[in-house]
PDB file of C-alpha atoms in Angstrom:
ATOM      1  CA  UNK A 132      -1.514 -62.101 152.046  1.00 83.00           C
ATOM      2  CA  UNK A 133       0.917 -60.612 154.894  1.00 91.00           C
ATOM      3  CA  UNK A 134       4.183 -62.216 156.100  1.00 94.00           C
ATOM      4  CA  UNK A 135       4.279 -62.800 159.511  1.00 94.00           C
ATOM      5  CA  UNK A 136       6.471 -64.358 162.014  1.00 94.00           C
ATOM      6  CA  UNK A 137       4.858 -67.404 163.678  1.00 96.00           C
ATOM      7  CA  UNK A 138       5.548 -69.281 166.806  1.00 96.00           C
ATOM      8  CA  UNK A 139       3.569 -72.184 167.445  1.00 96.00           C
ATOM      9  CA  UNK A 140       3.429 -74.327 170.458  1.00 97.00           C
ATOM     10  CA  UNK A 141       1.848 -77.539 170.742  1.00 95.00           C
ATOM     11  CA  UNK A 142       0.921 -79.533 174.014  1.00 96.00           C
ATOM     12  CA  UNK A 143       0.007 -83.179 174.125  1.00 95.00           C
ATOM     13  CA  UNK A 144      -1.148 -85.215 177.613  1.00 95.00           C
ATOM     14  CA  UNK A 145      -0.845 -88.776 177.302  1.00 91.00           C
ATOM     15  CA  UNK A 146      -1.627 -90.943 180.276  1.00 88.00           C
ATOM     16  CA  UNK A 147      -0.821 -88.157 182.799  1.00 86.00           C
ATOM     17  CA  UNK A 148       2.041 -87.191 180.920  1.00 93.00           C
ATOM     18  CA  UNK A 149       2.672 -83.919 179.193  1.00 95.00           C
ATOM     19  CA  UNK A 150       4.573 -83.307 176.020  1.00 95.00           C
ATOM     20  CA  UNK A 151       5.518 -79.711 174.409  1.00 96.00           C
ATOM     21  CA  UNK A 152       6.739 -78.659 171.147  1.00 94.00           C
ATOM     22  CA  UNK A 153       7.513 -75.036 170.003  1.00 94.00           C
ATOM     23  CA  UNK A 154       8.229 -73.746 166.334  1.00 93.00           C
ATOM     24  CA  UNK A 155       9.274 -70.246 165.319  1.00 94.00           C
ATOM     25  CA  UNK A 156       9.331 -69.906 161.781  1.00 94.00           C
ATOM     26  CA  UNK A 157       8.042 -67.461 159.011  1.00 95.00           C
ATOM     27  CA  UNK A 158       5.103 -67.850 156.902  1.00 95.00           C
ATOM     28  CA  UNK A 159       1.952 -65.799 155.743  1.00 95.00           C
ATOM     29  CA  UNK A 160      -1.560 -64.945 156.714  1.00 95.00           C
ATOM     30  CA  UNK A 161      -4.535 -64.213 154.801  1.00 95.00           C
ATOM     31  CA  UNK A 162      -7.817 -62.633 155.613  1.00 93.00           C
ATOM     32  CA  UNK A 163     -11.088 -64.190 153.758  1.00 95.00           C
ATOM     33  CA  UNK A 164     -14.486 -63.205 154.279  1.00 95.00           C
ATOM     34  CA  UNK A 165     -15.177 -66.217 156.437  1.00 96.00           C
ATOM     35  CA  UNK A 166     -11.503 -67.569 157.200  1.00 96.00           C
ATOM     36  CA  UNK A 167      -7.656 -66.918 158.186  1.00 96.00           C
ATOM     37  CA  UNK A 168      -5.459 -68.914 156.404  1.00 97.00           C
ATOM     38  CA  UNK A 169      -1.679 -69.633 157.781  1.00 97.00           C
ATOM     39  CA  UNK A 170       0.698 -70.960 155.682  1.00 97.00           C
ATOM     40  CA  UNK A 171       4.167 -72.098 156.690  1.00 95.00           C
ATOM     41  CA  UNK A 172       6.871 -74.758 155.998  1.00 92.00           C
ATOM     42  CA  UNK A 173       8.186 -77.001 158.401  1.00 87.00           C
ATOM     43  CA  UNK A 174      11.628 -78.072 157.663  1.00 84.00           C
ATOM     44  CA  UNK A 175      13.013 -81.724 158.285  1.00 79.00           C
ATOM     45  CA  UNK A 176      16.198 -83.054 159.142  1.00 78.00           C
ATOM     46  CA  UNK A 177      18.232 -84.808 156.060  1.00 79.00           C
ATOM     47  CA  UNK A 178      17.034 -86.482 154.148  1.00 77.00           C
ATOM     48  CA  UNK A 179      13.629 -85.671 154.320  1.00 76.00           C
ATOM     49  CA  UNK A 180      12.140 -82.986 152.305  1.00 81.00           C
ATOM     50  CA  UNK A 181       9.982 -80.007 153.986  1.00 86.00           C
ATOM     51  CA  UNK A 182       6.727 -79.967 154.700  1.00 88.00           C
ATOM     52  CA  UNK A 183       4.277 -77.464 153.897  1.00 94.00           C
ATOM     53  CA  UNK A 184       1.386 -76.714 156.119  1.00 95.00           C
ATOM     54  CA  UNK A 185      -1.930 -74.704 155.539  1.00 97.00           C
ATOM     55  CA  UNK A 186      -4.277 -74.096 158.678  1.00 97.00           C
ATOM     56  CA  UNK A 187      -7.695 -72.735 157.926  1.00 97.00           C
ATOM     57  CA  UNK A 188      -9.320 -70.827 161.034  1.00 97.00           C
ATOM     58  CA  UNK A 189     -13.385 -70.279 160.273  1.00 96.00           C
ATOM     59  CA  UNK A 190     -14.046 -66.339 161.862  1.00 96.00           C
ATOM     60  CA  UNK A 191     -17.039 -67.993 163.466  1.00 96.00           C
ATOM     61  CA  UNK A 192     -14.478 -69.887 165.506  1.00 95.00           C
ATOM     62  CA  UNK A 193     -16.475 -73.193 165.098  1.00 96.00           C
ATOM     63  CA  UNK A 194     -13.706 -75.167 162.441  1.00 96.00           C
ATOM     64  CA  UNK A 195      -9.932 -75.849 162.022  1.00 97.00           C
ATOM     65  CA  UNK A 196      -8.494 -77.471 159.148  1.00 96.00           C
ATOM     66  CA  UNK A 197      -4.919 -78.480 159.244  1.00 95.00           C
ATOM     67  CA  UNK A 198      -3.476 -79.896 155.818  1.00 95.00           C
ATOM     68  CA  UNK A 199       0.215 -81.065 155.952  1.00 92.00           C
ATOM     69  CA  UNK A 200       1.508 -81.637 152.398  1.00 90.00           C
ATOM     70  CA  UNK A 201       4.936 -83.296 151.307  1.00 80.00           C
ATOM     71  CA  UNK A 202       6.270 -86.830 151.458  1.00 76.00           C
ATOM     72  CA  UNK A 203       3.458 -87.785 153.813  1.00 80.00           C
ATOM     73  CA  UNK A 204       0.152 -85.887 153.889  1.00 87.00           C
ATOM     74  CA  UNK A 205      -2.410 -85.529 156.067  1.00 91.00           C
ATOM     75  CA  UNK A 206      -5.783 -83.402 156.871  1.00 92.00           C
ATOM     76  CA  UNK A 207      -7.346 -82.856 160.204  1.00 93.00           C
ATOM     77  CA  UNK A 208     -10.597 -81.379 160.603  1.00 96.00           C
ATOM     78  CA  UNK A 209     -11.192 -79.848 164.473  1.00 96.00           C
ATOM     79  CA  UNK A 210     -14.486 -78.938 164.627  1.00 95.00           C
ATOM     80  CA  UNK A 211     -15.898 -77.229 167.788  1.00 94.00           C
ATOM     81  CA  UNK A 212     -17.955 -79.768 169.797  1.00 92.00           C
ATOM     82  CA  UNK A 213     -18.054 -82.137 166.793  1.00 93.00           C
ATOM     83  CA  UNK A 214     -15.752 -85.449 166.119  1.00 94.00           C
ATOM     84  CA  UNK A 215     -14.364 -85.985 162.521  1.00 94.00           C
ATOM     85  CA  UNK A 216     -12.731 -89.132 161.225  1.00 93.00           C
ATOM     86  CA  UNK A 217      -9.136 -87.614 159.811  1.00 92.00           C
ATOM     87  CA  UNK A 218      -6.158 -89.054 157.881  1.00 87.00           C
ATOM     88  CA  UNK A 219      -2.510 -88.574 159.220  1.00 86.00           C
ATOM     89  CA  UNK A 220       0.375 -89.912 157.070  1.00 84.00           C
ATOM     90  CA  UNK A 221       3.443 -91.245 158.195  1.00 82.00           C
ATOM     91  CA  UNK A 222       6.473 -93.246 156.508  1.00 80.00           C
ATOM     92  CA  UNK A 223       4.606 -96.651 157.965  1.00 86.00           C
ATOM     93  CA  UNK A 224       1.484 -95.879 156.111  1.00 84.00           C
ATOM     94  CA  UNK A 225      -1.908 -93.722 156.999  1.00 85.00           C
ATOM     95  CA  UNK A 226      -3.482 -93.485 160.422  1.00 87.00           C
ATOM     96  CA  UNK A 227      -7.160 -93.017 160.449  1.00 90.00           C
ATOM     97  CA  UNK A 228      -8.009 -91.399 163.441  1.00 93.00           C
ATOM     98  CA  UNK A 229     -11.330 -89.492 165.502  1.00 95.00           C
ATOM     99  CA  UNK A 230     -10.643 -85.978 166.194  1.00 95.00           C
ATOM    100  CA  UNK A 231     -13.071 -84.562 168.994  1.00 96.00           C
ATOM    101  CA  UNK A 232     -12.708 -80.712 168.757  1.00 96.00           C
ATOM    102  CA  UNK A 233     -13.375 -78.953 172.348  1.00 95.00           C
ATOM    103  CA  UNK A 234     -12.377 -75.062 171.608  1.00 96.00           C
ATOM    104  CA  UNK A 235     -11.314 -72.674 168.903  1.00 96.00           C
ATOM    105  CA  UNK A 236     -10.151 -68.979 169.764  1.00 96.00           C
ATOM    106  CA  UNK A 237      -8.850 -66.481 167.278  1.00 95.00           C
ATOM    107  CA  UNK A 238      -7.872 -63.096 168.468  1.00 95.00           C
ATOM    108  CA  UNK A 239      -6.996 -60.475 165.944  1.00 92.00           C
ATOM    109  CA  UNK A 240      -5.048 -57.161 166.359  1.00 90.00           C
ATOM    110  CA  UNK A 241      -3.627 -54.786 164.051  1.00 85.00           C
ATOM    111  CA  UNK A 242      -0.443 -56.480 162.713  1.00 84.00           C
ATOM    112  CA  UNK A 243      -0.774 -59.752 165.535  1.00 92.00           C
ATOM    113  CA  UNK A 244      -3.096 -62.146 166.753  1.00 95.00           C
ATOM    114  CA  UNK A 245      -3.393 -65.752 168.017  1.00 97.00           C
ATOM    115  CA  UNK A 246      -5.038 -68.694 167.552  1.00 97.00           C
ATOM    116  CA  UNK A 247      -5.650 -71.360 170.097  1.00 97.00           C
ATOM    117  CA  UNK A 248      -7.481 -74.688 169.344  1.00 96.00           C
ATOM    118  CA  UNK A 249      -8.228 -77.828 171.924  1.00 97.00           C
ATOM    119  CA  UNK A 250      -9.117 -81.331 170.615  1.00 97.00           C
ATOM    120  CA  UNK A 251      -8.751 -84.897 171.589  1.00 96.00           C
ATOM    121  CA  UNK A 252      -7.534 -87.613 169.312  1.00 95.00           C
ATOM    122  CA  UNK A 253      -8.935 -91.047 169.671  1.00 94.00           C
ATOM    123  CA  UNK A 254      -7.604 -94.343 167.610  1.00 91.00           C
ATOM    124  CA  UNK A 255     -10.124 -97.068 167.309  1.00 83.00           C
ATOM    125  CA  UNK A 256     -12.332 -95.202 169.725  1.00 82.00           C
ATOM    126  CA  UNK A 257      -9.828 -94.940 172.662  1.00 90.00           C
ATOM    127  CA  UNK A 258      -8.590 -91.694 173.954  1.00 92.00           C
ATOM    128  CA  UNK A 259      -4.672 -91.529 172.896  1.00 93.00           C
ATOM    129  CA  UNK A 260      -4.077 -87.632 173.655  1.00 95.00           C
ATOM    130  CA  UNK A 261      -5.818 -84.372 174.846  1.00 96.00           C
ATOM    131  CA  UNK A 262      -3.780 -81.698 172.396  1.00 96.00           C
ATOM    132  CA  UNK A 263      -3.760 -78.022 172.555  1.00 97.00           C
ATOM    133  CA  UNK A 264      -2.072 -76.054 169.798  1.00 97.00           C
ATOM    134  CA  UNK A 265      -1.257 -72.178 170.080  1.00 97.00           C
ATOM    135  CA  UNK A 266      -0.448 -70.040 166.986  1.00 97.00           C
ATOM    136  CA  UNK A 267       0.952 -66.519 167.769  1.00 97.00           C
ATOM    137  CA  UNK A 268       2.023 -64.512 165.243  1.00 96.00           C
ATOM    138  CA  UNK A 269       2.836 -60.810 163.960  1.00 95.00           C
ATOM    139  CA  UNK A 270       3.762 -59.205 160.791  1.00 90.00           C
ATOM    140  CA  UNK A 271       7.050 -59.717 159.781  1.00 79.00           C
ATOM    141  CA  UNK A 272       8.053 -56.874 157.204  1.00 67.00           C
ATOM    142  CA  UNK A 273      11.727 -57.844 156.329  1.00 57.00           C
TER     143      UNK A 273
END
C-alpha cells in the first residue's frame, strides 16, 4: 500500500447547469491482482465526523465501487454499460438511486496515475444528473 497525494474533481450536470467540486487530500493506493483500491478520508465541518471513502477500480475498467462510511453510509456501483440500484445515506435517510455507467478509464504510471469515470444518476427512473469523477494521484513519500 502506497501513500499518495490525491486530487479529486467531480463534475455534475443538472438541467443544463454545471457544478464542480474539488478536493485535495492524502490517502493510500493498493494494487491487487484485479483492482486498484484508493482510500482517503473526507473531513467534514464540525460537528460532523469525518467520512472514510474507499474506491475500488477494476483493472479491466468495467467496474468502480465507491463506499463511504461514517455517520451516513453509501455504496455506489458504477458498471460500464450497466445500471445498478444503489443506496446513498443522508441525514434525512437513505436514497435509492439508479447508477448507469458510461466510461471507466485508468492510466497508471510509475508513481502516479489517473482514474476517470462517467455515470448518470436517476431517481425513480428520471435522470437526476450526469456525473464525471477524475482522480489524479502521485506518490507521497512524506
